[in-house]
GROMACS .gro file of C-alpha atoms in nm:
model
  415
    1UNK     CA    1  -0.682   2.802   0.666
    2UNK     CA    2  -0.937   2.668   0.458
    3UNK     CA    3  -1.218   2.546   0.630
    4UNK     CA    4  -1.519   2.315   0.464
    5UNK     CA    5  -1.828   2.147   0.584
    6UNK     CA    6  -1.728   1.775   0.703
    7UNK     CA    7  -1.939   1.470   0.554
    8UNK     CA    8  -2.106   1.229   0.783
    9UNK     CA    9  -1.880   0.949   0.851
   10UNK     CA   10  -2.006   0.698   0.739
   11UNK     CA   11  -2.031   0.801   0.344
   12UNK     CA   12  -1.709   0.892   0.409
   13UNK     CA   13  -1.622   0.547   0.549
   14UNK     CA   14  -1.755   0.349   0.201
   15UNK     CA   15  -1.591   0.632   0.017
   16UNK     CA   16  -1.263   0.537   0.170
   17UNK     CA   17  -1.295   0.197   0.179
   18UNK     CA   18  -1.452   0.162  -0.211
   19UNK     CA   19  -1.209   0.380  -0.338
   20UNK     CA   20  -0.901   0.215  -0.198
   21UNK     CA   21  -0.998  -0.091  -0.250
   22UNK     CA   22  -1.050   0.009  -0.640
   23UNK     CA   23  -0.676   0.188  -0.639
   24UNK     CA   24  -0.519  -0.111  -0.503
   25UNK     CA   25  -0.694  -0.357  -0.753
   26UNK     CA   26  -0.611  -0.091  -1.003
   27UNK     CA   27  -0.217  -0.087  -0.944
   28UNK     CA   28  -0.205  -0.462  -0.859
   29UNK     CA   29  -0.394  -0.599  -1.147
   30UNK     CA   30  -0.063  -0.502  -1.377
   31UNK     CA   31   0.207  -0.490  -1.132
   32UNK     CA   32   0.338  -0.854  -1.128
   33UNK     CA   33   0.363  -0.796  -1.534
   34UNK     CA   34   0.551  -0.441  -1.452
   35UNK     CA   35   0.821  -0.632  -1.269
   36UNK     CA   36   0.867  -0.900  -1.496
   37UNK     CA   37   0.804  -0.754  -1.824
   38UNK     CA   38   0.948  -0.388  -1.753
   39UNK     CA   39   1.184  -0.387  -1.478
   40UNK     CA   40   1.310  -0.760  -1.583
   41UNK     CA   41   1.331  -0.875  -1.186
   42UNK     CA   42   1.453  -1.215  -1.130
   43UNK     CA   43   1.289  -1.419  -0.911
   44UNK     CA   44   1.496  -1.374  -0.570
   45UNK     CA   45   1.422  -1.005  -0.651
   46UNK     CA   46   1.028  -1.013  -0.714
   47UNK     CA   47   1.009  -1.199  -0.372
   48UNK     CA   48   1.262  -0.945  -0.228
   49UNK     CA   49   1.024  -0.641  -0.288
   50UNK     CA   50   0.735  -0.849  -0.100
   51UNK     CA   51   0.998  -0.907   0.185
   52UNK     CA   52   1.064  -0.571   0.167
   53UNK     CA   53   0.682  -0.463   0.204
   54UNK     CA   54   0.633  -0.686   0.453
   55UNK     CA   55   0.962  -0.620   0.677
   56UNK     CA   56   0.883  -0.231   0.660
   57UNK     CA   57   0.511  -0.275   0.762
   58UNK     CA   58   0.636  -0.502   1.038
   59UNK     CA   59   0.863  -0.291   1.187
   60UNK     CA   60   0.636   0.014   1.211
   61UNK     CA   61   0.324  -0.124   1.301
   62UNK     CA   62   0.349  -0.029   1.667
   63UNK     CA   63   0.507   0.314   1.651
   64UNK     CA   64   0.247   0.425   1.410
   65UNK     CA   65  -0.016   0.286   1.572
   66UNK     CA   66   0.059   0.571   1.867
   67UNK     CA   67  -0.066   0.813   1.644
   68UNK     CA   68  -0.393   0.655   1.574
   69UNK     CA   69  -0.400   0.590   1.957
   70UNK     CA   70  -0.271   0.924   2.119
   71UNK     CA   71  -0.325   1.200   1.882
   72UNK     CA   72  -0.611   1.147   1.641
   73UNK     CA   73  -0.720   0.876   1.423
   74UNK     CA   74  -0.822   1.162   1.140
   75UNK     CA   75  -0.425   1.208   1.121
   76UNK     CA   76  -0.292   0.878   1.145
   77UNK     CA   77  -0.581   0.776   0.827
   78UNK     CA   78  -0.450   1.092   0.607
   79UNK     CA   79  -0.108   1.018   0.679
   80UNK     CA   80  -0.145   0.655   0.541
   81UNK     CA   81  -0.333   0.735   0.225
   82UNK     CA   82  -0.036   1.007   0.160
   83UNK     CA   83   0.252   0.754   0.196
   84UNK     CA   84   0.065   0.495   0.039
   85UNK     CA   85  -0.043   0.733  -0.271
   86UNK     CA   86   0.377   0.865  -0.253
   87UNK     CA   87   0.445   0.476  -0.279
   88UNK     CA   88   0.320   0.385  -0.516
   89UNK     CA   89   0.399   0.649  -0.758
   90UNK     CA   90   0.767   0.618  -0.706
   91UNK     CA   91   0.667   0.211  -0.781
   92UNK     CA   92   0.550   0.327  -1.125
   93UNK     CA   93   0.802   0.629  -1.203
   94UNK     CA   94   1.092   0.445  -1.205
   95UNK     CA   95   1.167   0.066  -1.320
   96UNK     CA   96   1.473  -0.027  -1.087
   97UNK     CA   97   1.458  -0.307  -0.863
   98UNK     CA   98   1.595  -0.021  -0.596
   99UNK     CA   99   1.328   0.236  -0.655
  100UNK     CA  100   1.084  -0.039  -0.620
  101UNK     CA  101   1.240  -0.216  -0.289
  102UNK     CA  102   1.214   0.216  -0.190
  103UNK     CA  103   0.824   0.221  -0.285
  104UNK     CA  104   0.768  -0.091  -0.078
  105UNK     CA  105   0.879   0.074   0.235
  106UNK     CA  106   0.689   0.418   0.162
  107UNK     CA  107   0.409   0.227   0.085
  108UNK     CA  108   0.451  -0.017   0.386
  109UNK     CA  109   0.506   0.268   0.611
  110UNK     CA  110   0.124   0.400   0.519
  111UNK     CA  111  -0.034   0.071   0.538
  112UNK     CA  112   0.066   0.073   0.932
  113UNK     CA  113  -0.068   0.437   0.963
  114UNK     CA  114  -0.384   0.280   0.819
  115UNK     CA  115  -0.430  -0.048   0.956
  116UNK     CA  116  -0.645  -0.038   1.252
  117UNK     CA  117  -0.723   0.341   1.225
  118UNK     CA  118  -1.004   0.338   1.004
  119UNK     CA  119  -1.180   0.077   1.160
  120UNK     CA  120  -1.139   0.283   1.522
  121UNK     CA  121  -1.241   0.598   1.351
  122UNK     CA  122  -1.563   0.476   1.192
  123UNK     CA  123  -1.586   0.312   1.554
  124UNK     CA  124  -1.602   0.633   1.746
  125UNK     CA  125  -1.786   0.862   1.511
  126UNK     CA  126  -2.053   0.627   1.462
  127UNK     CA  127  -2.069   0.415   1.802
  128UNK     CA  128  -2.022   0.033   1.866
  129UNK     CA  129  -2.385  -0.088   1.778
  130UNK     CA  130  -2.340   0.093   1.429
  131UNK     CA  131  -1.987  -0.007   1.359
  132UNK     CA  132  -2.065  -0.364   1.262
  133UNK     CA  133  -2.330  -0.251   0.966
  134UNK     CA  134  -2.048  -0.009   0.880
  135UNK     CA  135  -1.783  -0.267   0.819
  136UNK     CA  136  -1.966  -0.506   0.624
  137UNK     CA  137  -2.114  -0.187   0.398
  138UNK     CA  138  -1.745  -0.129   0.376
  139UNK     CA  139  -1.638  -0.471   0.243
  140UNK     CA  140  -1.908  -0.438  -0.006
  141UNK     CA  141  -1.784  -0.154  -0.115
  142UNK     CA  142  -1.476  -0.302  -0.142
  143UNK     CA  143  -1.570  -0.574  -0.328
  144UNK     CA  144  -1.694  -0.336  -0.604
  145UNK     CA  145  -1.454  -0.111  -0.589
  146UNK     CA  146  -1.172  -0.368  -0.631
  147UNK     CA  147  -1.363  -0.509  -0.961
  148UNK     CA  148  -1.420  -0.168  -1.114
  149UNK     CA  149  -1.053  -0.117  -1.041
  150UNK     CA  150  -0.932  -0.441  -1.238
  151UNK     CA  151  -1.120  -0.336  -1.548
  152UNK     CA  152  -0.938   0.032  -1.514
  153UNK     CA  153  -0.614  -0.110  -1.496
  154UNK     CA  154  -0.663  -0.288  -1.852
  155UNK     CA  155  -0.780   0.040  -2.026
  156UNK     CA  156  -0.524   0.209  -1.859
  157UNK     CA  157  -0.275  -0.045  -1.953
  158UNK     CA  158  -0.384  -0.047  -2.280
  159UNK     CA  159  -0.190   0.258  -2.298
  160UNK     CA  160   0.095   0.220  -2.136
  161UNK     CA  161   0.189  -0.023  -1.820
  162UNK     CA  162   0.276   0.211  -1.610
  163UNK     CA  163  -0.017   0.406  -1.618
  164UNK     CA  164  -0.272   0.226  -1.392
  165UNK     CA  165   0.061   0.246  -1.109
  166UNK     CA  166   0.123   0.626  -1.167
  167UNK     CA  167  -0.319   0.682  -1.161
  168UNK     CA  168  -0.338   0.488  -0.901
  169UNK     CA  169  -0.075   0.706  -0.720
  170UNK     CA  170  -0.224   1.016  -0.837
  171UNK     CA  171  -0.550   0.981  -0.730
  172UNK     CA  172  -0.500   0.840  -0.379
  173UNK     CA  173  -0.326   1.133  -0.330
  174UNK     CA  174  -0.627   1.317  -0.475
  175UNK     CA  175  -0.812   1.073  -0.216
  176UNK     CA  176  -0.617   1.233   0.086
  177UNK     CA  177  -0.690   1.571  -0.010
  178UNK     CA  178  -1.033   1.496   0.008
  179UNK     CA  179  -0.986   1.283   0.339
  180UNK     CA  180  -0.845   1.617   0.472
  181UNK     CA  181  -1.137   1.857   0.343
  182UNK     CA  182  -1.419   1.661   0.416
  183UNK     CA  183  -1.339   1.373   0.693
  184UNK     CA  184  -1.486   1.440   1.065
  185UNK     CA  185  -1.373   1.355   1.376
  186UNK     CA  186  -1.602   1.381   1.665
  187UNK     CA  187  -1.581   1.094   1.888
  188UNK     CA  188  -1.215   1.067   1.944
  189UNK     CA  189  -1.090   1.201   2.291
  190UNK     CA  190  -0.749   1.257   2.266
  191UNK     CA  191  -0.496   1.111   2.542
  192UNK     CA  192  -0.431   1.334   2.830
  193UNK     CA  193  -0.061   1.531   2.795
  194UNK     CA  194   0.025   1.406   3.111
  195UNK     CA  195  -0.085   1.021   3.034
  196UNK     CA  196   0.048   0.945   2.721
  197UNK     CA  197   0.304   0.713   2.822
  198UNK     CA  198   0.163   0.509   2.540
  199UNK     CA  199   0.508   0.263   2.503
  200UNK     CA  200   0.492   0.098   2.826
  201UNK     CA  201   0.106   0.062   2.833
  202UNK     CA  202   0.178  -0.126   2.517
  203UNK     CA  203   0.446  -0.309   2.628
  204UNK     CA  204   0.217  -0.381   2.942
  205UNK     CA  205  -0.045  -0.517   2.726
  206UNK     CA  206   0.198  -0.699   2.440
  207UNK     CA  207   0.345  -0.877   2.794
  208UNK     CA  208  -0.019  -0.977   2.929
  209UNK     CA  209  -0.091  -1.132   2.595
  210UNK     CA  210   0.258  -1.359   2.542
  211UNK     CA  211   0.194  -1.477   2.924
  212UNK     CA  212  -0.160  -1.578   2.758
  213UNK     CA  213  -0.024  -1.744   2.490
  214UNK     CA  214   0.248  -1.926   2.672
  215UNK     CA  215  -0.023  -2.112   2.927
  216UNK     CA  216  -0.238  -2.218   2.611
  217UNK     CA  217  -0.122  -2.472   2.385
  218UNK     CA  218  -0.386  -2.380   2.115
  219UNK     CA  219  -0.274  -2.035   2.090
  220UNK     CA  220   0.080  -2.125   2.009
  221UNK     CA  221  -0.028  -2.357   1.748
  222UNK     CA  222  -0.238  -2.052   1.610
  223UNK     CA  223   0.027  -1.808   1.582
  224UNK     CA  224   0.254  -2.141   1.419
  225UNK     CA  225   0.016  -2.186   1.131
  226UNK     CA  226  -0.004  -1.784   1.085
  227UNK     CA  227   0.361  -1.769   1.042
  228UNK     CA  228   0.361  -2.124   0.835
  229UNK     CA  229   0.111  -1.979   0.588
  230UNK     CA  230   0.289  -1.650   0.592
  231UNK     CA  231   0.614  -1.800   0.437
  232UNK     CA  232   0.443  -2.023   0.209
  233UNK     CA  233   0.234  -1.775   0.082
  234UNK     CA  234   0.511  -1.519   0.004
  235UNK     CA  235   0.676  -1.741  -0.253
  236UNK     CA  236   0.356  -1.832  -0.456
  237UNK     CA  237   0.232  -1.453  -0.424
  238UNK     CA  238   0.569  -1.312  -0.528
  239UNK     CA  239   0.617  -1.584  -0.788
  240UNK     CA  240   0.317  -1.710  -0.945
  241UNK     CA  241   0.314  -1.422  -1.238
  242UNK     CA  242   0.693  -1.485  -1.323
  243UNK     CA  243   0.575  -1.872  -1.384
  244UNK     CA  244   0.289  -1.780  -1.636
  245UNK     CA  245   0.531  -1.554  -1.828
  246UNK     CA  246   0.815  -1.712  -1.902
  247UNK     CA  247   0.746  -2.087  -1.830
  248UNK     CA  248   0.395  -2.135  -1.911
  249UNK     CA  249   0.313  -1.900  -2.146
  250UNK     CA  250  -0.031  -1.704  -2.224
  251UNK     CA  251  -0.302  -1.756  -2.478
  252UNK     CA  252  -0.253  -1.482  -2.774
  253UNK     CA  253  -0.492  -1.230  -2.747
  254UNK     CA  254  -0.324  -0.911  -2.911
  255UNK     CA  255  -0.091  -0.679  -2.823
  256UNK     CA  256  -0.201  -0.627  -2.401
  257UNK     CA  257  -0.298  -0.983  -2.356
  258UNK     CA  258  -0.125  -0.997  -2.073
  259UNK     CA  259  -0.281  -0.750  -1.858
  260UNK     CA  260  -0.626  -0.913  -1.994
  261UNK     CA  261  -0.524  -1.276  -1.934
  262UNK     CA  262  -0.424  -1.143  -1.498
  263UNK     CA  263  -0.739  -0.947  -1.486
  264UNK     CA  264  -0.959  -1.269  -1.597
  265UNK     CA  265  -0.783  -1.461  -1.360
  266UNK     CA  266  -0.797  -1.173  -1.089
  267UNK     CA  267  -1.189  -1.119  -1.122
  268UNK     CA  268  -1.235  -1.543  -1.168
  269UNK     CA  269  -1.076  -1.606  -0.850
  270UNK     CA  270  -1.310  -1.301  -0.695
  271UNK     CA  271  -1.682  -1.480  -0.789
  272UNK     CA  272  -1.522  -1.835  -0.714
  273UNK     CA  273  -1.461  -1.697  -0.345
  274UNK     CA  274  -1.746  -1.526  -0.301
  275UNK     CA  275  -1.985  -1.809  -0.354
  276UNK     CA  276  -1.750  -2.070  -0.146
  277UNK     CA  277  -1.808  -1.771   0.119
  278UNK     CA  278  -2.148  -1.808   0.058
  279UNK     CA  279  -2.141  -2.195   0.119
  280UNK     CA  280  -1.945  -2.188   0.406
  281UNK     CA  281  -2.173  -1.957   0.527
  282UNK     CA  282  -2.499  -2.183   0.495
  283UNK     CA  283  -2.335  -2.539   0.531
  284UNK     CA  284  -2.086  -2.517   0.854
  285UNK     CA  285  -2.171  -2.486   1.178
  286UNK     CA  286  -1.884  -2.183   1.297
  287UNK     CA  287  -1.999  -2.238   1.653
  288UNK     CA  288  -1.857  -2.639   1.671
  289UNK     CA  289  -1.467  -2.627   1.749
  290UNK     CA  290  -1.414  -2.915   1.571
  291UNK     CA  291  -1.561  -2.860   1.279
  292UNK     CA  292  -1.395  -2.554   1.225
  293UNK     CA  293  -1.072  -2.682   1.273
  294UNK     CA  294  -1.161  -2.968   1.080
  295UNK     CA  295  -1.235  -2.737   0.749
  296UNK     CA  296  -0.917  -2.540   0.784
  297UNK     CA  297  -0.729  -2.874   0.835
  298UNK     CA  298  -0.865  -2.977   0.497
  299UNK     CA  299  -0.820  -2.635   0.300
  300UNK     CA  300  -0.471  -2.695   0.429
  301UNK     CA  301  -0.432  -3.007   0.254
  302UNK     CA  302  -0.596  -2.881  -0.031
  303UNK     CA  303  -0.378  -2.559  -0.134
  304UNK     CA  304  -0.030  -2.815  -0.103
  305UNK     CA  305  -0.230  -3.005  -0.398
  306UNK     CA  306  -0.352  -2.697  -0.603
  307UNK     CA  307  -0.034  -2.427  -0.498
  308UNK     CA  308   0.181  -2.858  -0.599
  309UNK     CA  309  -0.037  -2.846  -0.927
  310UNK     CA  310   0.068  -2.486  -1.041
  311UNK     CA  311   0.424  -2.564  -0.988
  312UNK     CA  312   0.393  -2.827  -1.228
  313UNK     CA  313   0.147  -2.757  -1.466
  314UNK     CA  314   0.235  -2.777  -1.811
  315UNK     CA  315  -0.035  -2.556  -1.985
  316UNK     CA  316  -0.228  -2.241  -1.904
  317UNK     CA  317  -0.603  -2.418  -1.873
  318UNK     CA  318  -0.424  -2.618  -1.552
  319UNK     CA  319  -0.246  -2.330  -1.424
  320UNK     CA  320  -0.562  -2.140  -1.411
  321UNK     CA  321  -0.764  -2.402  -1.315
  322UNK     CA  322  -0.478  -2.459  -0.974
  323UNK     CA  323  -0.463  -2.073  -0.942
  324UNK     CA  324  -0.829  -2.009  -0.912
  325UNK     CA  325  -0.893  -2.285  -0.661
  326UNK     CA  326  -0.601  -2.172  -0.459
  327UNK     CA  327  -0.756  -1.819  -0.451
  328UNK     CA  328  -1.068  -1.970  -0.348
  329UNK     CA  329  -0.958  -2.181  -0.085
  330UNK     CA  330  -0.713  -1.880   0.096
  331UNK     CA  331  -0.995  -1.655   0.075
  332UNK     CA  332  -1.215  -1.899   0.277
  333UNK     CA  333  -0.933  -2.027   0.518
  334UNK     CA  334  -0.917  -1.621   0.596
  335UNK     CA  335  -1.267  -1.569   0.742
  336UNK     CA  336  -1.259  -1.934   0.917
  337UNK     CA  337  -0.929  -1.855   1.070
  338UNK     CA  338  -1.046  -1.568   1.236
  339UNK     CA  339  -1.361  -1.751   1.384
  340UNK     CA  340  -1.155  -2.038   1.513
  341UNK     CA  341  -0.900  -1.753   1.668
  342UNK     CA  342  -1.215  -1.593   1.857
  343UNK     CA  343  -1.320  -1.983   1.918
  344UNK     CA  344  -0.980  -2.031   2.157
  345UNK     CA  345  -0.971  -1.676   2.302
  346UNK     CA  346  -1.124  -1.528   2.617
  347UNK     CA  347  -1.209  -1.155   2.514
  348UNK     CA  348  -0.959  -0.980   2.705
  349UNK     CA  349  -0.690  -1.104   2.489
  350UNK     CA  350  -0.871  -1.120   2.169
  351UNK     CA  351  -0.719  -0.802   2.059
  352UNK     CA  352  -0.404  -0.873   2.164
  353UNK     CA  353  -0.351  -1.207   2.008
  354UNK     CA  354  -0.514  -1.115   1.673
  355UNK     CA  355  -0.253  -0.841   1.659
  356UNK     CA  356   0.047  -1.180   1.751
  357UNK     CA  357  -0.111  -1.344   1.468
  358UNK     CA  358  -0.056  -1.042   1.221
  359UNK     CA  359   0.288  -1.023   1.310
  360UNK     CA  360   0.317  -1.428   1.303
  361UNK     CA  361   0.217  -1.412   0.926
  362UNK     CA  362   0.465  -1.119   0.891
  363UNK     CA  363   0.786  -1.277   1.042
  364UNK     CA  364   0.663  -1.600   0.825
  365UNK     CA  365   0.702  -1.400   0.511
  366UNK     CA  366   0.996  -1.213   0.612
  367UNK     CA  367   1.201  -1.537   0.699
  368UNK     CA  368   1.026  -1.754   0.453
  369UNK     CA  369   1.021  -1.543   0.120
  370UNK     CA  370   1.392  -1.535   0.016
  371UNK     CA  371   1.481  -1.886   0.101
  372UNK     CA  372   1.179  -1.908  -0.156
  373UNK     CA  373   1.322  -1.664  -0.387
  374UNK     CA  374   1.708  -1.844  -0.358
  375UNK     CA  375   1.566  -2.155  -0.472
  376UNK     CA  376   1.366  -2.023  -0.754
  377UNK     CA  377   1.693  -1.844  -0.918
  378UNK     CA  378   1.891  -2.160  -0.889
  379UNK     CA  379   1.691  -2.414  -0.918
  380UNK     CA  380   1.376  -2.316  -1.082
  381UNK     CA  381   1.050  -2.092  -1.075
  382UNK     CA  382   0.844  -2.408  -1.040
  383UNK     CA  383   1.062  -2.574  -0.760
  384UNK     CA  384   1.037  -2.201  -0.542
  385UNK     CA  385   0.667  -2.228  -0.581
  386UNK     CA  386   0.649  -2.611  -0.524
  387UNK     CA  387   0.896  -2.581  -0.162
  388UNK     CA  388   0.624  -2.293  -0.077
  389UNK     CA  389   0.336  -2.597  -0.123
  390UNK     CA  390   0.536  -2.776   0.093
  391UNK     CA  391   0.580  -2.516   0.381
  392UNK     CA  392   0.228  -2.611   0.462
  393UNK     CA  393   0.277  -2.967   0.528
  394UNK     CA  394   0.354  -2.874   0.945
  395UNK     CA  395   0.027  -2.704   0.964
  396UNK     CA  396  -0.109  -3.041   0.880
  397UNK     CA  397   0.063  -3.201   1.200
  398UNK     CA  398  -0.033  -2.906   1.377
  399UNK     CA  399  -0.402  -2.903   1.302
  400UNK     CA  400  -0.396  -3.267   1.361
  401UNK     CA  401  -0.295  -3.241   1.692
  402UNK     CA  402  -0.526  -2.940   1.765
  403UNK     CA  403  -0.819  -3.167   1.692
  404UNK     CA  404  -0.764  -3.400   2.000
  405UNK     CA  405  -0.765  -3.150   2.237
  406UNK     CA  406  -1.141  -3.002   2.307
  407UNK     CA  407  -1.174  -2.657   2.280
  408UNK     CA  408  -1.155  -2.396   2.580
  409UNK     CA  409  -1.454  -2.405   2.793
  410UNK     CA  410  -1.652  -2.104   2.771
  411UNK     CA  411  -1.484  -1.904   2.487
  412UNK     CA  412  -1.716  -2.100   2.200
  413UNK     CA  413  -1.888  -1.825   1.991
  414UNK     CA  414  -2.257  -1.855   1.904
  415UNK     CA  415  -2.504  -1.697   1.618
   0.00000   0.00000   0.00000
C-alpha cells in the first residue's frame, strides 16, 4: 500500500474548501445553458433535476452522516468528493434528461457524505479554539476559488459546453486522490464496536429536538419560513436561466455569449453581496431580537418585488438589474437567518434544530418545485417564477407575528 507523508490540516482544509468551491462555480457557471441549450429540458424537467438533487440529498443525510460519526470523518470526506466528482461527470457525458435526473442523485448522495464532515474533521485535527479562524480562512478561500472557477468555465466553454462539466468532474476526482494521499486524521476517536448503536442515539436526539420545537412557538415559525423559502426558491433557481433564453433574450456578444452574459451576472451578484455583507456587518445590531427579525422581515418583502420584477421584465438591463438584487438580498437573509436561529435557541438544541431547518428548506423544495415546474409548462416561464415570488408572501404573516412576541430570555447572543 502506498504510503505518503500527510499535510497539516489545515492547508489541507483551504485546499479542499478553495478547490471545491472553484469546481462547483466551474460546472455551475454553464450548466443552466447545458440544460436548456443542449439537452432542450422543458421547464417541469429543469425543476425536476433540482427536485431530484434535493430529494436524494434529503433522504441520505442521516445514514451517511453515520459514517462521518462512527467510522472516520477522513472516509466519509473522500467518499463525498468521489460521488460528487462521479456526478457530475455522468451530468456532462450524456445530455438526457434521465442521465441527468441519475447525476443528481450521485451527486446528492456525496454532498451528504460531505456536509458536516469537513467542518468536524478540521474540528478535531485542529481543536475548537482554532476551528473558527479555520472556517472563515475557508470561506475566503471559497470566495476565490468560486470566482477563479467562473472565469474557467468561459474558456472552457469557449470550446465546447460540456467541457467545464466533464473538468470539473475530472479533477474533483483528481481532488480525492489527493484527499486520500495527503489528508490526516489525528483527532478522531472512533466509536467503540460495542457502542455504535448510532440509529437510536439519533433518533434519541432527533426526538429531544421536535419535543423542543413543539413547546416553542418561534421555532416552528423558523422551520415554516425555511421550508417557505425552500419552495420558492426552487422555482426561480431551476427557472431563472430558461427565462433569459428563450423569453428575454441576451445581448449579442459572439458566438459563447451566453456563457459570458451568466458569468457577468454570476460574479455581479458575488461583489453586490459581499459589500451588503459588509454593511450588515457595520450597521445592525445582530444582538437585538427585533431588529434582526425586523431585517429579514423586510428582505422578505423585498425578493417578492425583485424575484415579481424578473417574472415580468421585458428586457435584459431589468432582468439583471431584479436578478442581482435578488442574489444580494438571499445571500444576506442567509447569514441573518442563522443569527436569529442561534437568537431563539438554548445551546443544547442548537445543533439539532439547525439540522430541522436544513431538512425544512429541503421538504420545501421537494414539495414546492414541481407544482412550480407544472405551472411554468402550461402556463408560462414567467408565471412559474412569479407563483415562486408569491410563496413568500406567508413568511410575511409569519415574521409579523414573530415580532410581537419578545425573544427567549437568556438565549440572546452578544459580540
Amino acid at each position: 500500500m502506498l504510503r505518503t507523508k500527510k499535510l497539516p490540516a489545515y492547508r489541507i482544509y483551504l485546499i479542499f474548501s478553495g478547490s471545491m468551491a472553484l469546481l462547483f462555480a466551474m460546472l455551475s457557471t454553464v450548466s443552466g445553458v447545458y440544460q436548456v441549450k443542449v439537452a432542450h429540458l422543458n421547464p417541469l424537467q429543469l425543476v425536476l433535476v433540482g427536485t431530484s438533487l434535493e430529494a436524494s440529498a434529503f433522504l441520505f443525510e442521516v445514514p451517511t452522516g453515520v459514517v462521518a460519526d462512527v467510522y472516520s470523518r477522513r472516509l466519509s470526506i473522500i467518499i463525498g468528493v468521489v460521488c460528487t466528482g462521479g456526478g457530475f461527470l455522468f451530468w456532462g457525458a450524456f445530455r438526457y434528461f434521465w442521465t441527468i435526473i441519475v447525476a443528481q442523485v450521485i451527486w446528492g448522495i456525496g454532498y451528504t457524505f460531505i456536509s458536516g464532515a469537513s467542518e468536524a474533521w478540521i474540528a478535531d485535527e485542529v481543536g475548537e479554539e482554532r476551528s473558527g479562524a479555520a472556517f472563515l480562512r475557508g470561506a475566503q478561500a471559497g470566495q476565490l476559488g468560486a470566482l477563479a472557477g467562473i472565469v474557467l468555465s468561459v474558456v472552457f466553454a469557449s470550446v465546447n459546453l460540456h467541457l467545464p462539466l466533464l473538468l470539473s468532474g475530472g479533477l474533483v476526482l483528481l481532488l480525492a486522490l489527493f484527499l486520500t494521499l495527503f489528508m490526516p486524521e489525528n483527532g478522531f476517536v472512533p466509536v467503540p464496536a460495542g457502542d455504535r448503536n448510532t440509529w437510536q442515539r439519533m433518533g434519541h436526539t432527533l426526538g429531544n429536538g421536535l419535543r423542543q420545537v413543539r413547546g416553542r412557538p418561534v421555532l416552528i415559525t423558523i422551520l415554516a419560513i425555511a421550508a417557505i423559502y425552500g419552495a420558492a426558491s426552487e422555482g426561480y433557481d431551476r427557472l431563472n436561466v430558461a427565462l433569459l433564453l428563450n423569453n428575454i433574450g441576451l445581448p449579442s456578444l459572439g458566438r459563447f455569449d451566453p456563457v459570458i452574459w451568466f458569468a457577468v451576472i454570476s460574479v455581479g451578484g458575488l461583489l453586490f453581496s459581499l459589500v451588503a455583507a459588509e454593511a450588515v456587518r457595520r450597521k445592525v445590531n445582530i444582538a437585538d431580537h427585533f431588529a434582526v427579525a425586523g431585517l429579514l422581515s423586510a428582505i422578505n418583502a423585498a425578493l417578492i418585488a425583485t424575484v415579481l420584477l424578473f417574472a415580468l421584465a421585458g428586457n435584459f438591463a431589468v432582468a439583471v438589474g431584479a436578478m442581482w438584487a435578488t442574489q444580494l438580498l438571499r445571500r444576506t437573509n442567509g447569514p441573518l437567518q442563522t443569527i436569529w436561529i442561534n437568537q431563539n435557541l438554548e445551546p443544547s438544541v442548537r445543533a439539532t434544530v439547525f439540522s430541522l431547518a436544513g431538512q425544512a428548506d429541503a421538504l420545501g423544495q421537494i414539495c414546492g418545485g414541481p407544482l412550480l415546474g407544472l405551472i411554468a409548462a402550461a402556463v408560462s416561464v414567467r408565471a412559474g417564477i412569479g407563483v415562486a415570488a408569491l410563496f413568500l408572501a406567508p413568511a410575511l404573516v409569519l415574521y409579523a407575528r414573530t415580532l410581537r412576541r419578545p425573544p427567549i430570555a437568556g438565549c440572546i447572543i452578544t459580540e
